[in-house]
Short mmCIF file of C-alpha atoms in Angstrom, two decimals:
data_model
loop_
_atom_site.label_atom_id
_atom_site.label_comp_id
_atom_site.label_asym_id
_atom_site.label_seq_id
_atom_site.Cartn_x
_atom_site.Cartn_y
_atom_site.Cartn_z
CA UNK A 531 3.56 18.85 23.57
CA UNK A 532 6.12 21.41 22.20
CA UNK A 533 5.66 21.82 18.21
CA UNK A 534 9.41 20.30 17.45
CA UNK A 535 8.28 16.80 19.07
CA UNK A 536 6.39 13.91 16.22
CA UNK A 537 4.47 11.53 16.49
CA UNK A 538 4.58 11.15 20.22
CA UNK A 539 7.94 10.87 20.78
CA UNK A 540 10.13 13.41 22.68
CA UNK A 541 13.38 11.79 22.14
CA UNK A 542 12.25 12.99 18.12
CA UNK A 543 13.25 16.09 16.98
CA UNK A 544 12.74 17.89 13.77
CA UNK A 545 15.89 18.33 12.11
CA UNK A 546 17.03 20.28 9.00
CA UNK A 547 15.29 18.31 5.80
CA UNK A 548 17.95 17.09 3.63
CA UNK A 549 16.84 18.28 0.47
CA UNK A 550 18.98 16.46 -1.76
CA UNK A 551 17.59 13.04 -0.69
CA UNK A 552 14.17 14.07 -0.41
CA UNK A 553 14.71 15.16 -3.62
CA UNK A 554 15.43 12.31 -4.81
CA UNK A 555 12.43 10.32 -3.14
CA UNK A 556 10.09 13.19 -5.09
CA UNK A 557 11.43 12.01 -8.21
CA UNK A 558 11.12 8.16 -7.75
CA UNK A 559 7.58 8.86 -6.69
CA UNK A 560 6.97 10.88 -9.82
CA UNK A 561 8.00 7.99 -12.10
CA UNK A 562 5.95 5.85 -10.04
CA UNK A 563 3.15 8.07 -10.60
CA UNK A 564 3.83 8.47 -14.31
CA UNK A 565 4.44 5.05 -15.05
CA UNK A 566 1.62 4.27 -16.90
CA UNK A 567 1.91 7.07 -19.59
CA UNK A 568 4.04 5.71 -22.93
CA UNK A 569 4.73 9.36 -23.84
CA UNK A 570 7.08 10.06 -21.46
CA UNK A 571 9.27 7.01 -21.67
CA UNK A 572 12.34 8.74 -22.79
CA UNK A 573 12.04 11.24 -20.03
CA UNK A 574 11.62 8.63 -17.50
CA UNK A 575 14.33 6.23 -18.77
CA UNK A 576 16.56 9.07 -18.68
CA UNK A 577 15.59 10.19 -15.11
CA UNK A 578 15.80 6.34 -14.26
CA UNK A 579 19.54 6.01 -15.33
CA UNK A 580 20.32 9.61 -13.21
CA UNK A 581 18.47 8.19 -9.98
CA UNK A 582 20.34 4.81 -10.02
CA UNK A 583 23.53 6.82 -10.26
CA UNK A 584 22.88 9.03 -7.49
CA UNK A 585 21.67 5.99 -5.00
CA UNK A 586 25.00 4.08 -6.28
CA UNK A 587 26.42 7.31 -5.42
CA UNK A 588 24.88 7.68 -2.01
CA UNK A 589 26.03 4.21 -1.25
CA UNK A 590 29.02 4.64 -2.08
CA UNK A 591 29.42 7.55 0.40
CA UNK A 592 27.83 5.62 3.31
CA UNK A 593 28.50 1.80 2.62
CA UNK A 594 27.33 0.98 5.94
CA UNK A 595 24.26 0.99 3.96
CA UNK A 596 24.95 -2.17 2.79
CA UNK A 597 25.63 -4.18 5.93
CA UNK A 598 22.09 -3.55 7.21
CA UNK A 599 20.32 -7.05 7.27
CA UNK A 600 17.31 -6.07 5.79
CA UNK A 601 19.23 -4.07 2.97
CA UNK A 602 21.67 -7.33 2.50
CA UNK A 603 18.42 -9.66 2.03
CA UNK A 604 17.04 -6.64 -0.62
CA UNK A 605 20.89 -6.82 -2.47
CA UNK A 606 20.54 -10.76 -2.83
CA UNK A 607 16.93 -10.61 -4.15
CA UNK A 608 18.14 -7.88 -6.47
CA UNK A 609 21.30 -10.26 -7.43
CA UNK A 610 19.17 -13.10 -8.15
CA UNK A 611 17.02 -11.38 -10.60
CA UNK A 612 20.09 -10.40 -12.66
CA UNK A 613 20.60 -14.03 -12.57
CA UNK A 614 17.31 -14.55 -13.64
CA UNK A 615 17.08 -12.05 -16.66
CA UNK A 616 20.48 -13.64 -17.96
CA UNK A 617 19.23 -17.04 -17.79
CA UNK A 618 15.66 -15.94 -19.58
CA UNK A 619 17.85 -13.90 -21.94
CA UNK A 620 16.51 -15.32 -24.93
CA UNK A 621 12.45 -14.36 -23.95
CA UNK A 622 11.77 -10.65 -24.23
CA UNK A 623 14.04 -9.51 -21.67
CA UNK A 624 12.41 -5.53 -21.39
CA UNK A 625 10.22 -6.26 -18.78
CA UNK A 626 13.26 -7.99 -16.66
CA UNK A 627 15.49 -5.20 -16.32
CA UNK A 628 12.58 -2.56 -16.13
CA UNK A 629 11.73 -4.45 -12.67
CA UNK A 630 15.26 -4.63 -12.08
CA UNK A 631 15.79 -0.77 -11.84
CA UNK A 632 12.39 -0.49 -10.35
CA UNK A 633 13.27 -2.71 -7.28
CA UNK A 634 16.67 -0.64 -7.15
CA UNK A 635 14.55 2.90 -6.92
CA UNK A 636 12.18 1.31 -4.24
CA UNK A 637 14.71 -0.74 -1.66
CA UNK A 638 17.73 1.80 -1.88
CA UNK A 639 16.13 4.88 -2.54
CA UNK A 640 12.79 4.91 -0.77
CA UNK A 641 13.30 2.68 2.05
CA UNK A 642 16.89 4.34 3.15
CA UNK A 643 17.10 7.02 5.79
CA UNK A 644 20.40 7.94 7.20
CA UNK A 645 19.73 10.36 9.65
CA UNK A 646 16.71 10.31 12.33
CA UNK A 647 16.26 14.06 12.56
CA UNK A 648 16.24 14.87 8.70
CA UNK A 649 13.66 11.39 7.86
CA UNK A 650 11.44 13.05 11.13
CA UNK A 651 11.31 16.29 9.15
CA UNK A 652 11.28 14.62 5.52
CA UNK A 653 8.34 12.50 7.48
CA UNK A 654 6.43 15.27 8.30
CA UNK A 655 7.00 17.52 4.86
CA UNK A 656 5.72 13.74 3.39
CA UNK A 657 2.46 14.00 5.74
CA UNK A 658 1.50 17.58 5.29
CA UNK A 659 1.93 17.14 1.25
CA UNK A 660 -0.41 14.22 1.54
CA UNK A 661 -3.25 14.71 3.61
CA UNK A 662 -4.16 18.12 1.71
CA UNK A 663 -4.10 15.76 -1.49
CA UNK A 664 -5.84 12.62 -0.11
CA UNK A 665 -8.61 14.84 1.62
CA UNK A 666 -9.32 16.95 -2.02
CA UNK A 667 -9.32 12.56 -3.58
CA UNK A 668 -11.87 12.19 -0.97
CA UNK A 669 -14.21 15.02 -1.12
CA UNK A 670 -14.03 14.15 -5.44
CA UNK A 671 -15.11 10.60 -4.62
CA UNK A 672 -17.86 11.43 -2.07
CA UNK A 673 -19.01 13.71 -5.00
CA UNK A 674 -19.26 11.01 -7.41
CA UNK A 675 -21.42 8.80 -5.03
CA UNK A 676 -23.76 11.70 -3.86
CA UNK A 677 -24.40 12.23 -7.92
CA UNK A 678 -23.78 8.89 -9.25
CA UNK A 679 -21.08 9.79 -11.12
CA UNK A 680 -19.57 7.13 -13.41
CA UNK A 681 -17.84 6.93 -16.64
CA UNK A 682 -14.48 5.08 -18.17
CA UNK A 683 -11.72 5.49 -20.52
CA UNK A 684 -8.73 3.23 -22.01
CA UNK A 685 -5.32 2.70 -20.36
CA UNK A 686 -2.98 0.64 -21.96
CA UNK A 687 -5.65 -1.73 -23.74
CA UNK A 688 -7.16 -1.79 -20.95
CA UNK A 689 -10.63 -0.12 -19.82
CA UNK A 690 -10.59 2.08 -16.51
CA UNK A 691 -13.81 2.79 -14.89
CA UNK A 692 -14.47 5.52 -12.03
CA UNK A 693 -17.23 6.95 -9.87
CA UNK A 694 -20.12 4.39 -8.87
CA UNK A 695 -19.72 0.88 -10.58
CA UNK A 696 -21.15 -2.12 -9.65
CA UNK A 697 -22.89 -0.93 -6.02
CA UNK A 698 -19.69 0.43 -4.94
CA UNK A 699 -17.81 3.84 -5.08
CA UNK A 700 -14.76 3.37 -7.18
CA UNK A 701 -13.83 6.93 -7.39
CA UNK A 702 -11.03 8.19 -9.19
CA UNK A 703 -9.61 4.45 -9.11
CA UNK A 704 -11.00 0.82 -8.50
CA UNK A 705 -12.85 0.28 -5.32
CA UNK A 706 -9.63 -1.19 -3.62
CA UNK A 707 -7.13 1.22 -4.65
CA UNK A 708 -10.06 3.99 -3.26
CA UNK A 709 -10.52 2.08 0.03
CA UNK A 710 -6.76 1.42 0.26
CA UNK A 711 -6.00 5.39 -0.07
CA UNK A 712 -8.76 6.36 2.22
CA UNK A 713 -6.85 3.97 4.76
CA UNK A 714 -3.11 5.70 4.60
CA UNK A 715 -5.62 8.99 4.78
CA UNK A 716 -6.76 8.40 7.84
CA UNK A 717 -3.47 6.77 9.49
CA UNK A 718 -1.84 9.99 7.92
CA UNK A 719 -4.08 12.15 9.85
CA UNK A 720 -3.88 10.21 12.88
CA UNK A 721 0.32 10.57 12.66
CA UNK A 722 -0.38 14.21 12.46
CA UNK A 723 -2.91 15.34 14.38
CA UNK A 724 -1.17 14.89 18.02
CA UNK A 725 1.44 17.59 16.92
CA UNK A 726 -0.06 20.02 14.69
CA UNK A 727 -2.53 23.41 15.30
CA UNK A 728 -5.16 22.03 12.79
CA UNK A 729 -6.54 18.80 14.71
CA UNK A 730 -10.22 19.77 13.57
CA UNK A 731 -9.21 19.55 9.93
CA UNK A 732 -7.29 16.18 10.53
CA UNK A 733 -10.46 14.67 12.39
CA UNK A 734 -12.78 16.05 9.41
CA UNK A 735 -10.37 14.51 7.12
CA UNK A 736 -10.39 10.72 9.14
CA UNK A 737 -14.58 10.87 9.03
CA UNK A 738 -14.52 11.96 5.37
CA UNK A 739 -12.10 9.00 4.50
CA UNK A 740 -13.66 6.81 6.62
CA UNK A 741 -17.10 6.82 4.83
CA UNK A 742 -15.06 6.87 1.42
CA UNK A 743 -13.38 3.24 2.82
CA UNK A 744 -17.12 2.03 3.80
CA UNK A 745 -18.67 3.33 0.69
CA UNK A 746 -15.96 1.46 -1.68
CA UNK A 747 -16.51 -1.87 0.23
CA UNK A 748 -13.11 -3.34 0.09
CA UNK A 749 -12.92 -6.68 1.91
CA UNK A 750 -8.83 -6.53 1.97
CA UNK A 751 -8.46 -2.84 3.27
CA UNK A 752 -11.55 -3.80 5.75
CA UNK A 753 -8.81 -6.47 7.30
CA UNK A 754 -6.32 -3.92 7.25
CA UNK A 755 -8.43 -1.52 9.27
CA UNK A 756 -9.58 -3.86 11.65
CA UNK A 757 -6.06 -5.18 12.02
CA UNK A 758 -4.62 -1.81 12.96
CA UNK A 759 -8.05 -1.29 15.11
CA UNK A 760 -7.02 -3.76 17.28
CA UNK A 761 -3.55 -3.25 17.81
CA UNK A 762 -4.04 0.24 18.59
CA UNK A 763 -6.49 -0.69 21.16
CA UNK A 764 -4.69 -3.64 23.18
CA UNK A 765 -0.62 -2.11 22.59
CA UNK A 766 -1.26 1.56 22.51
CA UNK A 767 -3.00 2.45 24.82
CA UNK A 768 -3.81 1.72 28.36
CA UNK A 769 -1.75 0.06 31.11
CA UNK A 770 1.04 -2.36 28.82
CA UNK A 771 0.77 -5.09 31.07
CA UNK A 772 0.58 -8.49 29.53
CA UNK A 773 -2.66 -9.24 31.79
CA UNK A 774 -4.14 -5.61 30.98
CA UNK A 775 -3.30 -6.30 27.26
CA UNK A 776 -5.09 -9.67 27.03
CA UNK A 777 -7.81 -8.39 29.06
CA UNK A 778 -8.23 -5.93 26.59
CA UNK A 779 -8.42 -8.35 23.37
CA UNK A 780 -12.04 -9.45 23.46
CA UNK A 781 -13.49 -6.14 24.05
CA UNK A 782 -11.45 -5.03 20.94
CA UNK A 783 -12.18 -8.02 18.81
CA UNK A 784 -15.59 -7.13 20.02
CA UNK A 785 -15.51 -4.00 18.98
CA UNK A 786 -14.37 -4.36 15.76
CA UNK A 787 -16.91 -6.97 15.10
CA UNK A 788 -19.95 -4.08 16.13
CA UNK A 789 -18.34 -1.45 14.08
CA UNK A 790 -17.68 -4.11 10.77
CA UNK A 791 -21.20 -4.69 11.01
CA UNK A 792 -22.26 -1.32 11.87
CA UNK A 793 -21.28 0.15 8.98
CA UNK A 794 -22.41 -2.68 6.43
CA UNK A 795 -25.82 -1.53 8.04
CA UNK A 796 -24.76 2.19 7.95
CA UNK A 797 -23.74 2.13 4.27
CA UNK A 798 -27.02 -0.06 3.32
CA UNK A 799 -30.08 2.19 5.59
CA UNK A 800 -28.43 5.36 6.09
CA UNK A 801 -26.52 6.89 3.47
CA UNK A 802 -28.51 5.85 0.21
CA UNK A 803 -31.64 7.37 1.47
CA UNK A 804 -30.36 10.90 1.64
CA UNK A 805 -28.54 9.87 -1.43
CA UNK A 806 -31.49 8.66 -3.16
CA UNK A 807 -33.12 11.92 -2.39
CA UNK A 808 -30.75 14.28 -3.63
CA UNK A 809 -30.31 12.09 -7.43
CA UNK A 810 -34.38 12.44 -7.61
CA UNK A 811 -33.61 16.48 -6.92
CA UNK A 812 -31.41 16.59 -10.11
CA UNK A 813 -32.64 14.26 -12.16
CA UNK A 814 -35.19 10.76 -11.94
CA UNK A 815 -32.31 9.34 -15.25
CA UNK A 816 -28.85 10.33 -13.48
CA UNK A 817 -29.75 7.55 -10.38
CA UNK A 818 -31.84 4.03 -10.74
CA UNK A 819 -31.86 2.52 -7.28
CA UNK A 820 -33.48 -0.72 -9.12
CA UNK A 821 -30.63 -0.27 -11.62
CA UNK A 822 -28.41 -0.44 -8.81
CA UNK A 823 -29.50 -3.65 -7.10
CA UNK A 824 -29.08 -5.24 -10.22
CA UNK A 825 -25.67 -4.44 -10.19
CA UNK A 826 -25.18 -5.28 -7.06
CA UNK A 827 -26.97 -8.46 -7.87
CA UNK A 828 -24.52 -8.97 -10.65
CA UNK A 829 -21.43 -7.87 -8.77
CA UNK A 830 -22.65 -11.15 -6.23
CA UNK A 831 -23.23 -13.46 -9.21
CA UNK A 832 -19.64 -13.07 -10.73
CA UNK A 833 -18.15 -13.27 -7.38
CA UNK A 834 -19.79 -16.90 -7.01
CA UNK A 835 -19.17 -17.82 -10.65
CA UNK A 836 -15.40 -16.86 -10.40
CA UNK A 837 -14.79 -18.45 -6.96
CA UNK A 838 -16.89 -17.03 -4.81
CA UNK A 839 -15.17 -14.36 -2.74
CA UNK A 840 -11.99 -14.68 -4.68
CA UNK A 841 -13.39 -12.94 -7.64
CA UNK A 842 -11.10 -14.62 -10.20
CA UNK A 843 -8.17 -15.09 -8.24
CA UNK A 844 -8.45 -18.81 -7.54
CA UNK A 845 -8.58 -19.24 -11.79
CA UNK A 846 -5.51 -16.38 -11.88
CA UNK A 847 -3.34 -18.68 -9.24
CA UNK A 848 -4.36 -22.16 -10.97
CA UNK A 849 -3.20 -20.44 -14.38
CA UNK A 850 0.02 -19.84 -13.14
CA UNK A 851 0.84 -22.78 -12.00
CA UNK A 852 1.97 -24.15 -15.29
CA UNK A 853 3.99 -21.35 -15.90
CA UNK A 854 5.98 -22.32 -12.82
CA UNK A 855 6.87 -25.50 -13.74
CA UNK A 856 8.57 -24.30 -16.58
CA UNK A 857 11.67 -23.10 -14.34
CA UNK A 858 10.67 -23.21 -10.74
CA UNK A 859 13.66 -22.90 -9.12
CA UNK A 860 15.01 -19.64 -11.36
CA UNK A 861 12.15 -18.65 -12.37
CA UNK A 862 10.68 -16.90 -15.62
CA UNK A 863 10.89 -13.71 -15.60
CA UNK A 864 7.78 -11.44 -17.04
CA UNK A 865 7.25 -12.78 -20.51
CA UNK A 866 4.38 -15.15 -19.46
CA UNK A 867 3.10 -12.30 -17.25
CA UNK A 868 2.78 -9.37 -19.50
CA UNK A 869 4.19 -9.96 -23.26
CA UNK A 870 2.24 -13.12 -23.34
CA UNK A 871 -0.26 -12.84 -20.26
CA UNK A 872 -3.18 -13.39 -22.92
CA UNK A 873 -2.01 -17.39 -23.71
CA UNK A 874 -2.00 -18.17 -20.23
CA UNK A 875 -4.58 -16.22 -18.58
CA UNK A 876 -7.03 -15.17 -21.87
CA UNK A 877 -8.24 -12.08 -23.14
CA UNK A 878 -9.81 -10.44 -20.29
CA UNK A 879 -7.80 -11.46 -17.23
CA UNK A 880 -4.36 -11.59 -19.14
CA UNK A 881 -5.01 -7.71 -19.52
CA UNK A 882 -5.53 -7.47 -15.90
CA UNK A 883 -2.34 -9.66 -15.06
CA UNK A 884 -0.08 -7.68 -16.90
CA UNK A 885 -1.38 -4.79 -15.75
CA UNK A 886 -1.83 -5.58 -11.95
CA UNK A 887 -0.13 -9.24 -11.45
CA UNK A 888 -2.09 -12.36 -10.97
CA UNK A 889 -3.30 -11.13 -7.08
CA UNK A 890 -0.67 -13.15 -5.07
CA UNK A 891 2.35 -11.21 -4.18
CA UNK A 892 4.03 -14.55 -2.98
CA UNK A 893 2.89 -16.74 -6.04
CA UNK A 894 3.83 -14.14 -8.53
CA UNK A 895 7.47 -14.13 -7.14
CA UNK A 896 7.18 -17.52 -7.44
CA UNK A 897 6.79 -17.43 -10.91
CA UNK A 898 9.27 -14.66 -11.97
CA UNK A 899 11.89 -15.52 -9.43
CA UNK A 900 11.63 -19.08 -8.50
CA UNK A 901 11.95 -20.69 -5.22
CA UNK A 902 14.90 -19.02 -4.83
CA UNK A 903 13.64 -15.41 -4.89
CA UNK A 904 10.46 -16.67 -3.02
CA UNK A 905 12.60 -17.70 -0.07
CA UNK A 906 14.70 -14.45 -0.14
CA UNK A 907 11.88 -12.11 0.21
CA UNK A 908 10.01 -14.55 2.98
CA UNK A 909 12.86 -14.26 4.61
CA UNK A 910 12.78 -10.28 4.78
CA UNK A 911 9.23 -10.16 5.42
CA UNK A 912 9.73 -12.44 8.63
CA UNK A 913 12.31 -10.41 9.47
CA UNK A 914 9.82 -7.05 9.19
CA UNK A 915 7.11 -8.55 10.95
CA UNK A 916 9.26 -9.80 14.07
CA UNK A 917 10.56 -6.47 14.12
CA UNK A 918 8.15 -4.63 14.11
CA UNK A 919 6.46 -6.82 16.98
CA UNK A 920 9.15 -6.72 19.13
CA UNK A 921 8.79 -2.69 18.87
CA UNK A 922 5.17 -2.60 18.91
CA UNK A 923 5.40 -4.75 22.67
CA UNK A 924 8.45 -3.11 24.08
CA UNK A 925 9.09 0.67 22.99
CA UNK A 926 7.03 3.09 24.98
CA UNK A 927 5.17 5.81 23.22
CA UNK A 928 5.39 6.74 19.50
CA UNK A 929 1.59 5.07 18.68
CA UNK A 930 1.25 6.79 15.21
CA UNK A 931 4.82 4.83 14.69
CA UNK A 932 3.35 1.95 15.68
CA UNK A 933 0.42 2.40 13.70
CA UNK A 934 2.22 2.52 10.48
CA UNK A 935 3.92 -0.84 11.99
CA UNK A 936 0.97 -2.69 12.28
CA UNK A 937 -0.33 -1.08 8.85
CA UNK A 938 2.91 -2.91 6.84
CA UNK A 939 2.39 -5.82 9.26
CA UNK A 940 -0.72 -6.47 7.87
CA UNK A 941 -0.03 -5.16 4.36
CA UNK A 942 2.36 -8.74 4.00
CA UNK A 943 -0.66 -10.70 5.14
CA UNK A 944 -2.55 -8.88 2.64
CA UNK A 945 -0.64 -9.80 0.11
CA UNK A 946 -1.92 -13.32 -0.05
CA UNK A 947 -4.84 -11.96 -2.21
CA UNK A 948 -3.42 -8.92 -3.81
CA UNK A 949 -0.24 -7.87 -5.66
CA UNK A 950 0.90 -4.35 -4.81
CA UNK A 951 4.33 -3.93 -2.94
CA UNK A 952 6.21 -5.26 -5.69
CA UNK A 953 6.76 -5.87 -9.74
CA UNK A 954 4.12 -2.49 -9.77
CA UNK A 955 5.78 0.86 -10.05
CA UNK A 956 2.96 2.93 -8.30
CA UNK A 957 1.50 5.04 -5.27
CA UNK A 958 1.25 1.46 -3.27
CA UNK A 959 4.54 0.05 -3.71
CA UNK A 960 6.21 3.47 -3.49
CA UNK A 961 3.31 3.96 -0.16
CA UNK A 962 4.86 0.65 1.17
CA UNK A 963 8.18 1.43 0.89
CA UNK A 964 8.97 4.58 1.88
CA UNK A 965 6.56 3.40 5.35
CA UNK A 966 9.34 0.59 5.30
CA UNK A 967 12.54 3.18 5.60
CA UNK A 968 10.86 5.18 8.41
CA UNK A 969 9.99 1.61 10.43
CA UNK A 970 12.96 -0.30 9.99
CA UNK A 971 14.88 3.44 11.17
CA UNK A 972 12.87 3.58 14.24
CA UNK A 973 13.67 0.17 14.59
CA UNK A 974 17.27 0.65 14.81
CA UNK A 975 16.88 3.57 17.14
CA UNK A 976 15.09 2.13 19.28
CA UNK A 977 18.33 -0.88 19.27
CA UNK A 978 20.35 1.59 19.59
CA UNK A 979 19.35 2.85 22.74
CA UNK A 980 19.09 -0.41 24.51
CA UNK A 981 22.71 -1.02 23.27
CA UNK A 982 23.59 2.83 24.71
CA UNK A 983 21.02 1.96 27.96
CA UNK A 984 23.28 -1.62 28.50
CA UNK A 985 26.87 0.02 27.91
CA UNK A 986 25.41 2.88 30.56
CA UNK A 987 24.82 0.34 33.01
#
């Protein structure tokens, strides 16, 4: 495969990056990734305010932009938060427009690409930035496990562990934003590795973050793994015959069912012992394995005493259901949610809610948006999905495209029990998003040809 061709496509060339827009994605994802520090607020509004100029800008130079579908659905969901801060304009609106611009950065500045050959090279300068960064993430978190590393500070009010908590590895995160990186590490890897020189560090890197995803025990990134497991296996590869396909499904299903419990029996007799060996080395205080049943033991006691494998989230949703009778149809914007999360949801989870949201993408929309909003953004997600189905079953080739497909496919299911891809201005949303550009571009290629491939004929 020549060196110019990605991610298994030869009708994909590398073009000449457009620096100007990638630019600009750079910056969004740096106030993403500064979001949480207070010091810099004046910096970031005023970056904010120069970013929304230069997308207005950019759409205004190509307002074909705007008669997309997908970007039409984004506009009205935009729309009818404006209508939503004005009609909550007495509450502390802040929080409202702060979304506002943040929905702005992520639908028209992320999730645009123009050209195919640029967002191919922008793609790959994207890929080869992150793996380096994910892989160094990964080798500090294996660290942590192999010496029991733990420890926490304050964020916001609110206290952040990392290392080994609980019987899991949390890392440099929580467990699910660990297990959730390690993920997008290994897909990254397997989008490069096809077209690049260094295939032995790419396969290093996908074992390395596939112990890190085992080690953090993350039951929603699990289901996203064993999602994308078994699409690659029936649609990828092999003869793509509908009765070679669904021959195929059991033997993946079964598959995924060995290796699920495979590694719950790898991570439990395999990698503690040698584990346990080298914390007796150092030191008999720095590791307790008795110490760390108990937590495990505790970790399985709150989990039934907060709704068994919800962990919380069944209280979270049944606390927010008052809050959405108060307006459901325009919803309430975030003063319940973060100014006063505390009155609805108490001390300890209304810290947690206005930090992360109450754990329900769909509910949480609910309640800031309304109905309205709710049925807006189901709308785009069905839209996604079928799209990326229909490209998934018909195009030929492009698997690590495909991959990423199945990845956001899943990633809306997902978001039944989590809240990540939107009202949060960090590396998941902006992850999410910026995946969403480069799909719903090879999406139109690929209708673009058939429309070329019918006119031909």
């Amino acid at each position: 495969m020549r060196p110019e061709e990605i991610n298994g496509g030869p009708s994909l060339r590398l073009g000449k990056l457009n620096r100007v827009q990638t630019g600009m994605k750079c910056l969004i994802i740096l106030l993403g990734l500064t979001a949480a520090l207070s010091r810099l607020f004046i910096f970031r509004m005023i970056l904010t305010v120069i970013l929304i100029a230069f997308i207005g800008r950019q759409i205004f130079r190509h307002p074909k932009t705007l008669k997309r579908t997908e970007n039409i659905i984004l506009l009205l969901f935009c729309l009818l938060h404006v209508i939503m801060t004005v009609y909550n304009y007495s509450h502390y609106t802040a929080d409202n427009l702060t979304e506002l611009t943040t929905m702005i950065l992520l639908f028209f500045g992320l999730a645009q690409n123009e050209d195919s050959a640029s967002a191919a090279a922008e793609r790959r300068f994207f890929l080869n930035l992150a793996v380096p960064v994910l892989f160094l993430i990964g080798i500090a978190d294996i660290i942590m496990y192999l010496f029991y590393m733990h420890g926490s500070y304050y964020l916001n009010g609110f206290e952040e562990v990392f290392g080994v908590y609980e019987g899991r590895l949390w890392g440099l995160f929580n467990a699910n934003m660990t297990a959730l990186l390690a993920l997008v590490g290994m897909l990254f890897s397997f989008c490069l590795w096809r077209t690049t020189r260094h295939r032995k560090f790419h396969i290093a890197n996908i074992i390395l973050q596939l112990h890190v995803m085992m080690l953090a025990q993350s039951r929603t990134v699990w289901v996203l793994f064993a999602f994308m497991l078994f699409t690659g296996a029936v649609f990828l590869y092999g003869r793509q015959t509908w009765k070679a396909r669904f021959r195929r499904m059991p033997i993946a299903i079964l598959a995924v069912v060995i290796l699920y419990f495979g590694a719950d029996l790898y991570i439990g007799h395999v990698t503690i012992q040698p584990v346990r060996m080298i914390h007796r080395l150092i030191s008999e205080e720095r590791f307790d394995p008795e110490k760390m049943k108990e937590e495990e033991e505790l970790e399985g006691t709150r989990a039934v005493l907060s709704g068994n494998i919800t962990q919380g989230r069944m209280g979270l949703w049944a606390s927010t259901l008052p809050i959405i009778q108060k307006s459901p149809v325009i919803g309430n914007g975030f003063y319940e949610l973060r100014t006063d999360s505390t009155r609805y949801f108490g001390e300890h989870w209304g810290i947690i809610v206005r930090l992360f949201g109450n754990h329900n993408i769909y509910l949480m929309i609910l309640t800031v948006g309304g109905v309205l909003s709710l049925g807006v953004f189901l709308v785009f997600a069905v839209l996604c999905v079928v799209r990326y189905i229909r490209y998934i079953l018909k195009e030929p080739g492009r698997p690590a495209m495909k991959m990423v497909m199945a990845f956001l496919i899943i990633m809306f299911v997902e978001e039944l029990v989590e809240s990540r891809i939107l009202y949060i201005f960090n590396y998941s949303s902006i992850l999410f998003w910026l995946l969403t550009g480069y799909a719903m571009l090879a999406v139109r290629e690929a209708r673009s040809r058939c429309v070329t491939t019918e006119t031909a004929g």
